[in-house]
Amino acid sequence: MISRKALGSLVCLSAVTTLIWVAVGNWKVHYLPYYLPCPEIFSKELQYLEEKPVQLFPQLFYQQPRVLAPKRQDVLTVTPWLAPIIWEGTFSPEILDSVYMPLNLTIGVTAFAIGKYTRFVGRFLESAEMHFMKGYRVNYYIFTDNPEMIPDVQLQPGRRFDVVHIKKYSSWQEISMRRMEAINLHIAERSHREVDYLFCLDIDMVFHNAWGAETLSDIVAAMHPGYFNVPRSQFPYERRSSSAAYIPEGEGDFYYGGAVFGGLVKKVYEFTKTCHLTILADKANGIMAAWQEESHLNRHFLSHKPSKVLSPEYIWDDRKPKPPEIFLIRFSTVDKSYQEVRN
Amino acid sequence: MISRKALGSLVCLSAVTTLIWVAVGNWKVHYLPYYLPCPEILLFYQQPRVLAPKRQDVLTVTPWLAPIIWEGTFSPEILDSVYMPLNLTIGVTAFAIGKYTRFVGRFLESAEMHFMKGYRVNYYIFTDNPEMIPDVQLQPGRRFDVVHIKKYSSWQEISMRRMEAINLHIAERSHREVDYLFCLDIDMVFHNAWGAETLSDIVAAMHPGYFNVPRSQFPYERRSSSAAYIPEGEGDFYYGGAVFGGLVKKVYEFTKTCHLTILADKANGIMAAWQEESHLNRHFLSHKPSKVLSPEYIWDDRKPKPPEIFLIRFSTVDKSYQEVRN
């Protein structure tokens, strides 16, 4: 006695019900608590029109580090006090840049171009523009007694250079040793406000390969290229006990080069102050250390271990043949006549 | 015409002069600038050999230049000479909920023998049952505090709530009492020295089951709806949830982030594959640790010792999981 309309509605109803039942049973139906955003948002990349794409967790793709297959088996990659030793192959520039670039750091570089050493400034700056801390803000501080001799070098955006006018001392050894004082004063007056990390480099050198964020740390020293594979008894430490840079036989980790050191500007400030005071102490006692401030630097780094040590890739001497453990040379001396430039 | 007395004095004088001359000449006479302190008493140790690494069989530094700590890569004497003068206090948190209180005694006794010897240590034992915590005699400079917390319903919940508990405790107490904090599992025992080589800003440890395995086999959370999701093709190491630590400030931030991601998942009705360990791994992928401990620091005694593990420092106690968790 059911009318055709009612029958039709019933059939429709059961058909729809069956359809829904089939859908719920077979097809994916997501039941989400209404008060929550969709879970996919957590891993979804949102592309705003005007802004850069925002990624919740930036994705970097690189090879998995193999725990039982070190990339460098031929060299020591960490010191006994657990400071990494930086060799090609031990680090990934992409990962390091992904950590350091967001910090918006400014890196400072000091270099001393006194007297005839102004001739090296051009090549130093040009090679630094190609290889040093690419992508970071860099301030070059060129210390000189003769500001007019400093060439005008075109720099990449975000990088600038300042000429600092200082006094020229009488002998090249004195000039070399007074660098500590000059850097220290300059930090106090200017750089502590302008840079986060500071590197103190020799000017008579040139960059050949990338020098990047792998070198950033609290306090950084570099292994002198002539002494990294030599017993400590042959390190040219200051061996006279009357000097403040004295290191006795049987002590010493590495022989660090005076041409490269750096770190957080605060740490470089403390370090240059200590070195300058020990240099003055020696001067008062009428003694000059065997390798000037390099001896004092070594004395300091023996008691206050660096937090990163750069391999000789970062402080090479082009007169030396390249040994197998040095895969690439990043920073190295310019060929010159020492006698000619120092007088 | 010189009298015998005068001659005697002259001889004496020249003898003394000669003696002094010999002393200055041959024996070590240190002339120190009066205004400088005595040179520090330095350590004597073997020279590090640049071309002869002590460990050639294992990776000793991560691609982001965090040292990986294996036996042979560090010198405890040098590290102690750096860290001991800083007068640090190291904190340890461990959770002994329900039946897990039975592990406290052995944990503390072994820690007294091996953990941070010579440093000030504060143990914080979190428990729901303070009377079940045995009284263990500690070395001088070391103390332990019992922290009373709530017991949750399931062992997974208990495990995940550790992040919140550590975070709250740091905010209320530990940030004032310790410099570095380690968060360890209680059902484990120290077998060998655990020292200052483990101190760093933020420290994670490699899970013993996955340090030699391709990343596709890491038991990361693989469901994209979880906040602990790590897609295929990503991942450095699989870190174990039983050991993590670092500066108390960094542990505070880390535990807060992990707890928030755990809550986000809970609100979405999902629980990560390995509870807070999955969230820990997600966090350490984006915020790389500054030191990574090798599996020597987080071993599983049921595994045979492979050749690359020279000594086991911290490892699980043999137990029946089914029995203790219920």
mmCIF file of N, CA, C and O in Angstrom, chain A residues 36 42-43 57 59 62-64 67-68 70 73-77 79-82 84 86-87 90-92 95-96 214 228-232 235 241 251 253-254 281 284-285 299 303 305 325, chain B residues 31 33 35 40 42 44-47 50-51 53 56-60 62-65 67 69-70 73-75 78 197 211-215 218 224 231 234 236-237 264 267-268 282 286 288 308:
data_model
loop_
_atom_site.group_PDB
_atom_site.id
_atom_site.type_symbol
_atom_site.label_atom_id
_atom_site.label_comp_id
_atom_site.label_asym_id
_atom_site.label_seq_id
_atom_site.Cartn_x
_atom_site.Cartn_y
_atom_site.Cartn_z
ATOM 1 N N LEU A 36 40.923 21.378 15.301
ATOM 2 C CA LEU A 36 42.347 21.379 14.985
ATOM 3 C C LEU A 36 42.573 21.740 13.530
ATOM 4 O O LEU A 36 41.751 21.453 12.679
ATOM 5 N N PHE A 42 51.727 20.637 9.131
ATOM 6 C CA PHE A 42 53.026 20.538 9.785
ATOM 7 C C PHE A 42 54.158 20.303 8.820
ATOM 8 O O PHE A 42 55.259 20.760 9.004
ATOM 9 N N SER A 43 53.924 19.535 7.783
ATOM 10 C CA SER A 43 55.022 19.283 6.867
ATOM 11 C C SER A 43 54.761 19.930 5.523
ATOM 12 O O SER A 43 55.428 19.656 4.558
ATOM 13 N N PHE A 57 60.716 23.010 8.534
ATOM 14 C CA PHE A 57 62.026 22.420 8.750
ATOM 15 C C PHE A 57 62.746 22.435 7.420
ATOM 16 O O PHE A 57 62.432 21.653 6.545
ATOM 17 N N GLN A 59 64.798 21.723 4.355
ATOM 18 C CA GLN A 59 65.296 20.422 3.934
ATOM 19 C C GLN A 59 66.619 20.575 3.229
ATOM 20 O O GLN A 59 66.764 21.378 2.325
ATOM 21 N N TYR A 62 71.820 15.649 1.488
ATOM 22 C CA TYR A 62 73.241 15.346 1.402
ATOM 23 C C TYR A 62 73.437 13.888 1.773
ATOM 24 O O TYR A 62 72.565 13.255 2.343
ATOM 25 N N GLN A 63 74.612 13.377 1.461
ATOM 26 C CA GLN A 63 74.898 11.976 1.747
ATOM 27 C C GLN A 63 74.927 11.720 3.240
ATOM 28 O O GLN A 63 75.404 12.550 4.007
ATOM 29 N N GLN A 64 74.488 10.514 3.616
ATOM 30 C CA GLN A 64 74.517 10.152 5.025
ATOM 31 C C GLN A 64 75.965 10.021 5.494
ATOM 32 O O GLN A 64 76.780 9.413 4.808
ATOM 33 N N VAL A 67 79.472 6.162 9.724
ATOM 34 C CA VAL A 67 80.197 6.102 10.995
ATOM 35 C C VAL A 67 81.438 5.228 10.904
ATOM 36 O O VAL A 67 82.467 5.520 11.519
ATOM 37 N N LEU A 68 81.361 4.147 10.157
ATOM 38 C CA LEU A 68 82.512 3.246 10.108
ATOM 39 C C LEU A 68 83.345 3.454 8.850
ATOM 40 O O LEU A 68 84.189 2.638 8.518
ATOM 41 N N PRO A 70 85.227 6.689 7.757
ATOM 42 C CA PRO A 70 85.600 8.109 7.784
ATOM 43 C C PRO A 70 86.155 8.539 6.437
ATOM 44 O O PRO A 70 86.865 7.787 5.782
ATOM 45 N N GLN A 73 91.021 9.079 6.506
ATOM 46 C CA GLN A 73 91.617 8.130 7.445
ATOM 47 C C GLN A 73 93.101 8.419 7.621
ATOM 48 O O GLN A 73 93.746 7.855 8.490
ATOM 49 N N ASP A 74 93.599 9.327 6.758
ATOM 50 C CA ASP A 74 95.047 9.528 6.753
ATOM 51 C C ASP A 74 95.506 10.628 7.705
ATOM 52 O O ASP A 74 96.700 10.762 7.962
ATOM 53 N N VAL A 75 94.538 11.408 8.205
ATOM 54 C CA VAL A 75 94.943 12.527 9.058
ATOM 55 C C VAL A 75 94.121 12.558 10.333
ATOM 56 O O VAL A 75 93.005 12.043 10.393
ATOM 57 N N LEU A 76 94.656 13.208 11.350
ATOM 58 C CA LEU A 76 93.963 13.410 12.617
ATOM 59 C C LEU A 76 92.890 14.471 12.392
ATOM 60 O O LEU A 76 93.182 15.554 11.903
ATOM 61 N N THR A 77 91.644 14.127 12.696
ATOM 62 C CA THR A 77 90.567 15.086 12.433
ATOM 63 C C THR A 77 90.019 15.727 13.694
ATOM 64 O O THR A 77 89.149 16.586 13.627
ATOM 65 N N THR A 79 91.507 17.012 17.766
ATOM 66 C CA THR A 79 92.655 17.068 18.682
ATOM 67 C C THR A 79 92.320 16.293 19.953
ATOM 68 O O THR A 79 91.159 15.996 20.199
ATOM 69 N N PRO A 80 93.327 16.000 20.797
ATOM 70 C CA PRO A 80 93.041 15.282 22.045
ATOM 71 C C PRO A 80 92.128 16.065 22.993
ATOM 72 O O PRO A 80 91.596 15.479 23.937
ATOM 73 N N TRP A 81 91.968 17.360 22.769
ATOM 74 C CA TRP A 81 91.006 18.100 23.586
ATOM 75 C C TRP A 81 89.711 18.339 22.802
ATOM 76 O O TRP A 81 88.915 19.220 23.133
ATOM 77 N N LEU A 82 89.509 17.507 21.774
ATOM 78 C CA LEU A 82 88.250 17.470 21.034
ATOM 79 C C LEU A 82 87.931 18.753 20.279
ATOM 80 O O LEU A 82 86.775 19.142 20.140
ATOM 81 N N PRO A 84 87.902 20.152 16.529
ATOM 82 C CA PRO A 84 88.014 19.597 15.182
ATOM 83 C C PRO A 84 89.211 20.192 14.445
ATOM 84 O O PRO A 84 89.506 21.378 14.588
ATOM 85 N N ILE A 86 90.446 21.006 10.743
ATOM 86 C CA ILE A 86 89.694 21.186 9.503
ATOM 87 C C ILE A 86 90.510 20.803 8.274
ATOM 88 O O ILE A 86 91.456 21.494 7.906
ATOM 89 N N TRP A 87 90.149 19.695 7.676
ATOM 90 C CA TRP A 87 90.745 19.231 6.426
ATOM 91 C C TRP A 87 89.622 19.104 5.400
ATOM 92 O O TRP A 87 88.475 18.872 5.749
ATOM 93 N N THR A 90 86.386 16.632 5.675
ATOM 94 C CA THR A 90 85.830 16.389 7.013
ATOM 95 C C THR A 90 84.523 17.134 7.224
ATOM 96 O O THR A 90 83.812 16.860 8.183
ATOM 97 N N PHE A 91 84.210 18.103 6.385
ATOM 98 C CA PHE A 91 83.025 18.917 6.641
ATOM 99 C C PHE A 91 82.181 19.101 5.384
ATOM 100 O O PHE A 91 82.656 18.904 4.258
ATOM 101 N N SER A 92 80.937 19.470 5.613
ATOM 102 C CA SER A 92 80.029 19.736 4.507
ATOM 103 C C SER A 92 79.709 21.225 4.493
ATOM 104 O O SER A 92 79.040 21.726 5.387
ATOM 105 N N ILE A 95 75.865 22.068 4.967
ATOM 106 C CA ILE A 95 75.300 21.979 6.320
ATOM 107 C C ILE A 95 75.782 23.161 7.151
ATOM 108 O O ILE A 95 75.004 23.806 7.864
ATOM 109 N N LEU A 96 77.073 23.470 7.050
ATOM 110 C CA LEU A 96 77.616 24.565 7.853
ATOM 111 C C LEU A 96 76.983 25.892 7.467
ATOM 112 O O LEU A 96 76.618 26.696 8.332
ATOM 113 N N GLU A 214 83.435 26.757 7.929
ATOM 114 C CA GLU A 214 84.059 25.676 8.696
ATOM 115 C C GLU A 214 85.137 26.230 9.625
ATOM 116 O O GLU A 214 85.563 25.547 10.550
ATOM 117 N N PHE A 228 103.944 20.501 10.634
ATOM 118 C CA PHE A 228 102.805 19.699 11.073
ATOM 119 C C PHE A 228 103.148 18.220 11.152
ATOM 120 O O PHE A 228 102.399 17.438 11.710
ATOM 121 N N ASN A 229 104.283 17.825 10.568
ATOM 122 C CA ASN A 229 104.617 16.408 10.570
ATOM 123 C C ASN A 229 105.988 16.182 11.184
ATOM 124 O O ASN A 229 106.790 15.395 10.692
ATOM 125 N N VAL A 230 106.227 16.885 12.255
ATOM 126 C CA VAL A 230 107.570 16.943 12.813
ATOM 127 C C VAL A 230 107.475 16.732 14.318
ATOM 128 O O VAL A 230 106.502 17.175 14.930
ATOM 129 N N PRO A 231 108.404 16.010 14.951
ATOM 130 C CA PRO A 231 108.321 15.841 16.405
ATOM 131 C C PRO A 231 108.451 17.185 17.121
ATOM 132 O O PRO A 231 109.137 18.094 16.656
ATOM 133 N N ARG A 232 107.805 17.267 18.280
ATOM 134 C CA ARG A 232 107.727 18.538 18.995
ATOM 135 C C ARG A 232 109.090 19.089 19.400
ATOM 136 O O ARG A 232 109.229 20.296 19.578
ATOM 137 N N PHE A 235 110.064 21.736 17.023
ATOM 138 C CA PHE A 235 109.259 22.955 16.872
ATOM 139 C C PHE A 235 110.122 24.154 17.267
ATOM 140 O O PHE A 235 110.798 24.114 18.292
ATOM 141 N N SER A 241 114.479 30.085 28.918
ATOM 142 C CA SER A 241 113.536 30.159 30.018
ATOM 143 C C SER A 241 113.308 31.573 30.514
ATOM 144 O O SER A 241 112.373 31.817 31.259
ATOM 145 N N GLU A 251 107.034 19.497 25.763
ATOM 146 C CA GLU A 251 105.684 20.064 25.755
ATOM 147 C C GLU A 251 105.358 20.603 24.377
ATOM 148 O O GLU A 251 106.238 20.898 23.586
ATOM 149 N N ASP A 253 101.665 20.882 21.505
ATOM 150 C CA ASP A 253 100.756 20.059 20.708
ATOM 151 C C ASP A 253 101.100 20.187 19.242
ATOM 152 O O ASP A 253 101.426 19.223 18.559
ATOM 153 N N PHE A 254 100.975 21.421 18.735
ATOM 154 C CA PHE A 254 101.276 21.702 17.333
ATOM 155 C C PHE A 254 102.074 22.989 17.303
ATOM 156 O O PHE A 254 102.090 23.738 18.269
ATOM 157 N N ALA A 281 106.554 42.221 28.359
ATOM 158 C CA ALA A 281 107.351 41.681 29.458
ATOM 159 C C ALA A 281 108.737 41.292 28.951
ATOM 160 O O ALA A 281 109.753 41.589 29.587
ATOM 161 N N ALA A 284 110.806 44.347 28.250
ATOM 162 C CA ALA A 284 111.343 44.917 29.490
ATOM 163 C C ALA A 284 112.545 44.123 29.967
ATOM 164 O O ALA A 284 113.424 44.653 30.636
ATOM 165 N N ASN A 285 112.576 42.831 29.654
ATOM 166 C CA ASN A 285 113.710 42.005 30.049
ATOM 167 C C ASN A 285 114.780 41.953 28.979
ATOM 168 O O ASN A 285 115.718 41.159 29.074
ATOM 169 N N ARG A 299 102.912 29.960 22.772
ATOM 170 C CA ARG A 299 102.870 29.828 24.222
ATOM 171 C C ARG A 299 101.430 29.937 24.709
ATOM 172 O O ARG A 299 100.982 29.164 25.541
ATOM 173 N N SER A 303 98.586 26.748 26.599
ATOM 174 C CA SER A 303 97.814 26.769 27.845
ATOM 175 C C SER A 303 96.328 27.015 27.627
ATOM 176 O O SER A 303 95.511 26.606 28.434
ATOM 177 N N LYS A 305 93.920 26.093 24.897
ATOM 178 C CA LYS A 305 93.815 25.348 23.633
ATOM 179 C C LYS A 305 92.774 25.970 22.707
ATOM 180 O O LYS A 305 91.683 26.331 23.150
ATOM 181 N N GLU A 325 98.680 14.510 1.768
ATOM 182 C CA GLU A 325 97.587 14.751 2.708
ATOM 183 C C GLU A 325 96.912 16.109 2.515
ATOM 184 O O GLU A 325 95.827 16.338 3.038
ATOM 185 N N TYR B 31 115.275 33.114 35.559
ATOM 186 C CA TYR B 31 115.095 34.522 35.866
ATOM 187 C C TYR B 31 113.697 34.894 35.423
ATOM 188 O O TYR B 31 113.375 34.867 34.239
ATOM 189 N N PRO B 33 110.570 37.566 35.221
ATOM 190 C CA PRO B 33 110.182 38.967 35.444
ATOM 191 C C PRO B 33 109.341 39.020 36.708
ATOM 192 O O PRO B 33 108.401 38.254 36.865
ATOM 193 N N TYR B 35 107.116 40.779 37.859
ATOM 194 C CA TYR B 35 105.704 41.138 37.850
ATOM 195 C C TYR B 35 104.827 40.114 37.171
ATOM 196 O O TYR B 35 103.668 40.342 36.925
ATOM 197 N N GLU B 40 102.479 28.285 34.511
ATOM 198 C CA GLU B 40 101.572 27.251 35.003
ATOM 199 C C GLU B 40 102.248 25.904 35.007
ATOM 200 O O GLU B 40 103.097 25.614 34.194
ATOM 201 N N LEU B 42 102.347 22.533 33.871
ATOM 202 C CA LEU B 42 101.720 21.965 32.693
ATOM 203 C C LEU B 42 101.739 20.453 32.708
ATOM 204 O O LEU B 42 102.494 19.825 33.406
ATOM 205 N N PHE B 44 102.190 16.707 31.084
ATOM 206 C CA PHE B 44 103.062 16.036 30.145
ATOM 207 C C PHE B 44 102.291 14.913 29.483
ATOM 208 O O PHE B 44 101.721 14.060 30.140
ATOM 209 N N TYR B 45 102.214 14.937 28.169
ATOM 210 C CA TYR B 45 101.492 13.922 27.437
ATOM 211 C C TYR B 45 102.129 13.786 26.065
ATOM 212 O O TYR B 45 102.891 14.634 25.634
ATOM 213 N N GLN B 46 101.773 12.698 25.387
ATOM 214 C CA GLN B 46 102.336 12.426 24.063
ATOM 215 C C GLN B 46 101.883 13.471 23.058
ATOM 216 O O GLN B 46 100.743 13.933 23.098
ATOM 217 N N GLN B 47 102.779 13.771 22.116
ATOM 218 C CA GLN B 47 102.434 14.733 21.084
ATOM 219 C C GLN B 47 101.360 14.143 20.168
ATOM 220 O O GLN B 47 101.475 12.986 19.757
ATOM 221 N N VAL B 50 99.769 14.309 13.652
ATOM 222 C CA VAL B 50 98.820 14.787 12.661
ATOM 223 C C VAL B 50 98.560 13.758 11.565
ATOM 224 O O VAL B 50 97.449 13.624 11.063
ATOM 225 N N LEU B 51 99.596 13.015 11.176
ATOM 226 C CA LEU B 51 99.407 12.071 10.073
ATOM 227 C C LEU B 51 99.192 10.652 10.576
ATOM 228 O O LEU B 51 99.262 9.698 9.802
ATOM 229 N N PRO B 53 96.338 9.306 12.853
ATOM 230 C CA PRO B 53 95.189 9.391 13.762
ATOM 231 C C PRO B 53 95.074 8.116 14.580
ATOM 232 O O PRO B 53 95.322 7.022 14.082
ATOM 233 N N GLN B 56 91.436 5.227 13.032
ATOM 234 C CA GLN B 56 91.249 5.356 11.588
ATOM 235 C C GLN B 56 90.000 4.622 11.128
ATOM 236 O O GLN B 56 89.588 4.755 9.980
ATOM 237 N N ASP B 57 89.429 3.843 12.061
ATOM 238 C CA ASP B 57 88.330 2.969 11.656
ATOM 239 C C ASP B 57 86.962 3.632 11.781
ATOM 240 O O ASP B 57 85.981 3.119 11.263
ATOM 241 N N VAL B 58 86.918 4.769 12.496
ATOM 242 C CA VAL B 58 85.619 5.390 12.724
ATOM 243 C C VAL B 58 85.650 6.877 12.396
ATOM 244 O O VAL B 58 86.715 7.505 12.411
ATOM 245 N N LEU B 59 84.477 7.418 12.132
ATOM 246 C CA LEU B 59 84.330 8.846 11.873
ATOM 247 C C LEU B 59 84.484 9.575 13.207
ATOM 248 O O LEU B 59 83.801 9.246 14.180
ATOM 249 N N THR B 60 85.414 10.514 13.285
ATOM 250 C CA THR B 60 85.632 11.190 14.569
ATOM 251 C C THR B 60 85.102 12.617 14.585
ATOM 252 O O THR B 60 85.185 13.287 15.605
ATOM 253 N N THR B 62 81.699 15.002 12.810
ATOM 254 C CA THR B 62 80.534 14.983 11.916
ATOM 255 C C THR B 62 80.741 15.986 10.785
ATOM 256 O O THR B 62 81.614 16.845 10.883
ATOM 257 N N PRO B 63 79.929 15.925 9.732
ATOM 258 C CA PRO B 63 80.079 16.896 8.637
ATOM 259 C C PRO B 63 79.819 18.343 9.057
ATOM 260 O O PRO B 63 80.160 19.263 8.316
ATOM 261 N N TRP B 64 79.214 18.540 10.229
ATOM 262 C CA TRP B 64 79.064 19.910 10.721
ATOM 263 C C TRP B 64 80.079 20.193 11.818
ATOM 264 O O TRP B 64 79.924 21.120 12.608
ATOM 265 N N LEU B 65 81.154 19.386 11.818
ATOM 266 C CA LEU B 65 82.313 19.606 12.688
ATOM 267 C C LEU B 65 82.019 19.500 14.174
ATOM 268 O O LEU B 65 82.613 20.210 14.994
ATOM 269 N N PRO B 67 82.634 16.990 17.233
ATOM 270 C CA PRO B 67 83.437 15.789 17.490
ATOM 271 C C PRO B 67 82.551 14.600 17.852
ATOM 272 O O PRO B 67 81.539 14.769 18.536
ATOM 273 N N ILE B 69 82.666 11.221 19.944
ATOM 274 C CA ILE B 69 83.537 10.799 21.044
ATOM 275 C C ILE B 69 83.713 9.286 21.088
ATOM 276 O O ILE B 69 82.780 8.557 21.426
ATOM 277 N N TRP B 70 84.890 8.821 20.724
ATOM 278 C CA TRP B 70 85.275 7.423 20.808
ATOM 279 C C TRP B 70 86.505 7.323 21.690
ATOM 280 O O TRP B 70 87.290 8.263 21.779
ATOM 281 N N THR B 73 90.127 9.063 20.963
ATOM 282 C CA THR B 73 90.133 10.362 20.283
ATOM 283 C C THR B 73 90.465 11.501 21.232
ATOM 284 O O THR B 73 90.744 12.603 20.788
ATOM 285 N N PHE B 74 90.391 11.256 22.533
ATOM 286 C CA PHE B 74 90.582 12.364 23.471
ATOM 287 C C PHE B 74 91.522 11.985 24.601
ATOM 288 O O PHE B 74 91.779 10.807 24.842
ATOM 289 N N SER B 75 92.020 13.006 25.252
ATOM 290 C CA SER B 75 92.892 12.803 26.393
ATOM 291 C C SER B 75 92.175 13.291 27.646
ATOM 292 O O SER B 75 91.940 14.494 27.804
ATOM 293 N N ILE B 78 94.027 16.210 29.545
ATOM 294 C CA ILE B 78 93.950 17.563 28.991
ATOM 295 C C ILE B 78 92.556 18.140 29.228
ATOM 296 O O ILE B 78 92.399 19.296 29.634
ATOM 297 N N GLU B 197 84.860 14.688 28.520
ATOM 298 C CA GLU B 197 84.814 14.642 27.055
ATOM 299 C C GLU B 197 83.380 14.757 26.549
ATOM 300 O O GLU B 197 83.165 15.054 25.373
ATOM 301 N N PHE B 211 73.932 2.546 14.345
ATOM 302 C CA PHE B 211 75.033 3.423 13.956
ATOM 303 C C PHE B 211 75.711 2.970 12.672
ATOM 304 O O PHE B 211 76.487 3.701 12.082
ATOM 305 N N ASN B 212 75.418 1.734 12.244
ATOM 306 C CA ASN B 212 76.085 1.247 11.049
ATOM 307 C C ASN B 212 75.061 0.809 10.013
ATOM 308 O O ASN B 212 75.220 -0.215 9.355
ATOM 309 N N VAL B 213 74.024 1.587 9.872
ATOM 310 C CA VAL B 213 72.866 1.167 9.089
ATOM 311 C C VAL B 213 72.478 2.327 8.167
ATOM 312 O O VAL B 213 72.609 3.487 8.557
ATOM 313 N N PRO B 214 72.054 2.057 6.933
ATOM 314 C CA PRO B 214 71.656 3.174 6.066
ATOM 315 C C PRO B 214 70.442 3.911 6.633
ATOM 316 O O PRO B 214 69.583 3.312 7.288
ATOM 317 N N ARG B 215 70.375 5.203 6.353
ATOM 318 C CA ARG B 215 69.353 6.052 6.960
ATOM 319 C C ARG B 215 67.935 5.617 6.605
ATOM 320 O O ARG B 215 67.000 5.904 7.349
ATOM 321 N N PHE B 218 66.539 3.767 9.484
ATOM 322 C CA PHE B 218 66.375 4.402 10.788
ATOM 323 C C PHE B 218 64.890 4.399 11.140
ATOM 324 O O PHE B 218 64.059 4.732 10.289
ATOM 325 N N SER B 224 53.603 11.621 7.704
ATOM 326 C CA SER B 224 53.729 13.064 7.547
ATOM 327 C C SER B 224 52.788 13.838 8.455
ATOM 328 O O SER B 224 52.954 15.044 8.618
ATOM 329 N N PRO B 231 61.292 12.793 6.434
ATOM 330 C CA PRO B 231 61.079 12.091 5.167
ATOM 331 C C PRO B 231 62.258 11.183 4.805
ATOM 332 O O PRO B 231 63.358 11.329 5.351
ATOM 333 N N GLU B 234 66.519 11.834 4.345
ATOM 334 C CA GLU B 234 67.078 12.782 5.311
ATOM 335 C C GLU B 234 67.512 12.045 6.564
ATOM 336 O O GLU B 234 67.031 10.947 6.845
ATOM 337 N N ASP B 236 70.954 12.215 9.743
ATOM 338 C CA ASP B 236 72.389 12.034 9.900
ATOM 339 C C ASP B 236 72.665 10.730 10.644
ATOM 340 O O ASP B 236 73.318 9.827 10.138
ATOM 341 N N PHE B 237 72.174 10.689 11.895
ATOM 342 C CA PHE B 237 72.341 9.505 12.725
ATOM 343 C C PHE B 237 71.004 9.234 13.392
ATOM 344 O O PHE B 237 70.137 10.104 13.435
ATOM 345 N N ALA B 264 51.536 18.552 20.295
ATOM 346 C CA ALA B 264 50.887 18.771 19.001
ATOM 347 C C ALA B 264 50.424 17.438 18.436
ATOM 348 O O ALA B 264 49.311 17.309 17.921
ATOM 349 N N ALA B 267 47.406 16.152 20.338
ATOM 350 C CA ALA B 267 46.178 16.831 19.925
ATOM 351 C C ALA B 267 45.685 16.284 18.596
ATOM 352 O O ALA B 267 44.497 16.328 18.303
ATOM 353 N N ASN B 268 46.569 15.790 17.774
ATOM 354 C CA ASN B 268 46.171 15.213 16.499
ATOM 355 C C ASN B 268 45.933 13.720 16.597
ATOM 356 O O ASN B 268 45.757 13.049 15.592
ATOM 357 N N ARG B 282 63.906 14.229 15.409
ATOM 358 C CA ARG B 282 63.444 15.321 14.552
ATOM 359 C C ARG B 282 64.158 16.614 14.937
ATOM 360 O O ARG B 282 64.628 17.359 14.088
ATOM 361 N N SER B 286 67.323 19.155 12.668
ATOM 362 C CA SER B 286 67.327 20.581 12.321
ATOM 363 C C SER B 286 68.255 21.407 13.196
ATOM 364 O O SER B 286 68.718 22.454 12.785
ATOM 365 N N LYS B 288 71.552 20.690 14.889
ATOM 366 C CA LYS B 288 72.581 19.655 15.045
ATOM 367 C C LYS B 288 73.270 19.731 16.410
ATOM 368 O O LYS B 288 73.600 20.831 16.879
ATOM 369 N N GLU B 308 84.738 -2.028 16.646
ATOM 370 C CA GLU B 308 84.956 -0.585 16.740
ATOM 371 C C GLU B 308 84.630 -0.026 18.124
ATOM 372 O O GLU B 308 85.009 1.093 18.437
#
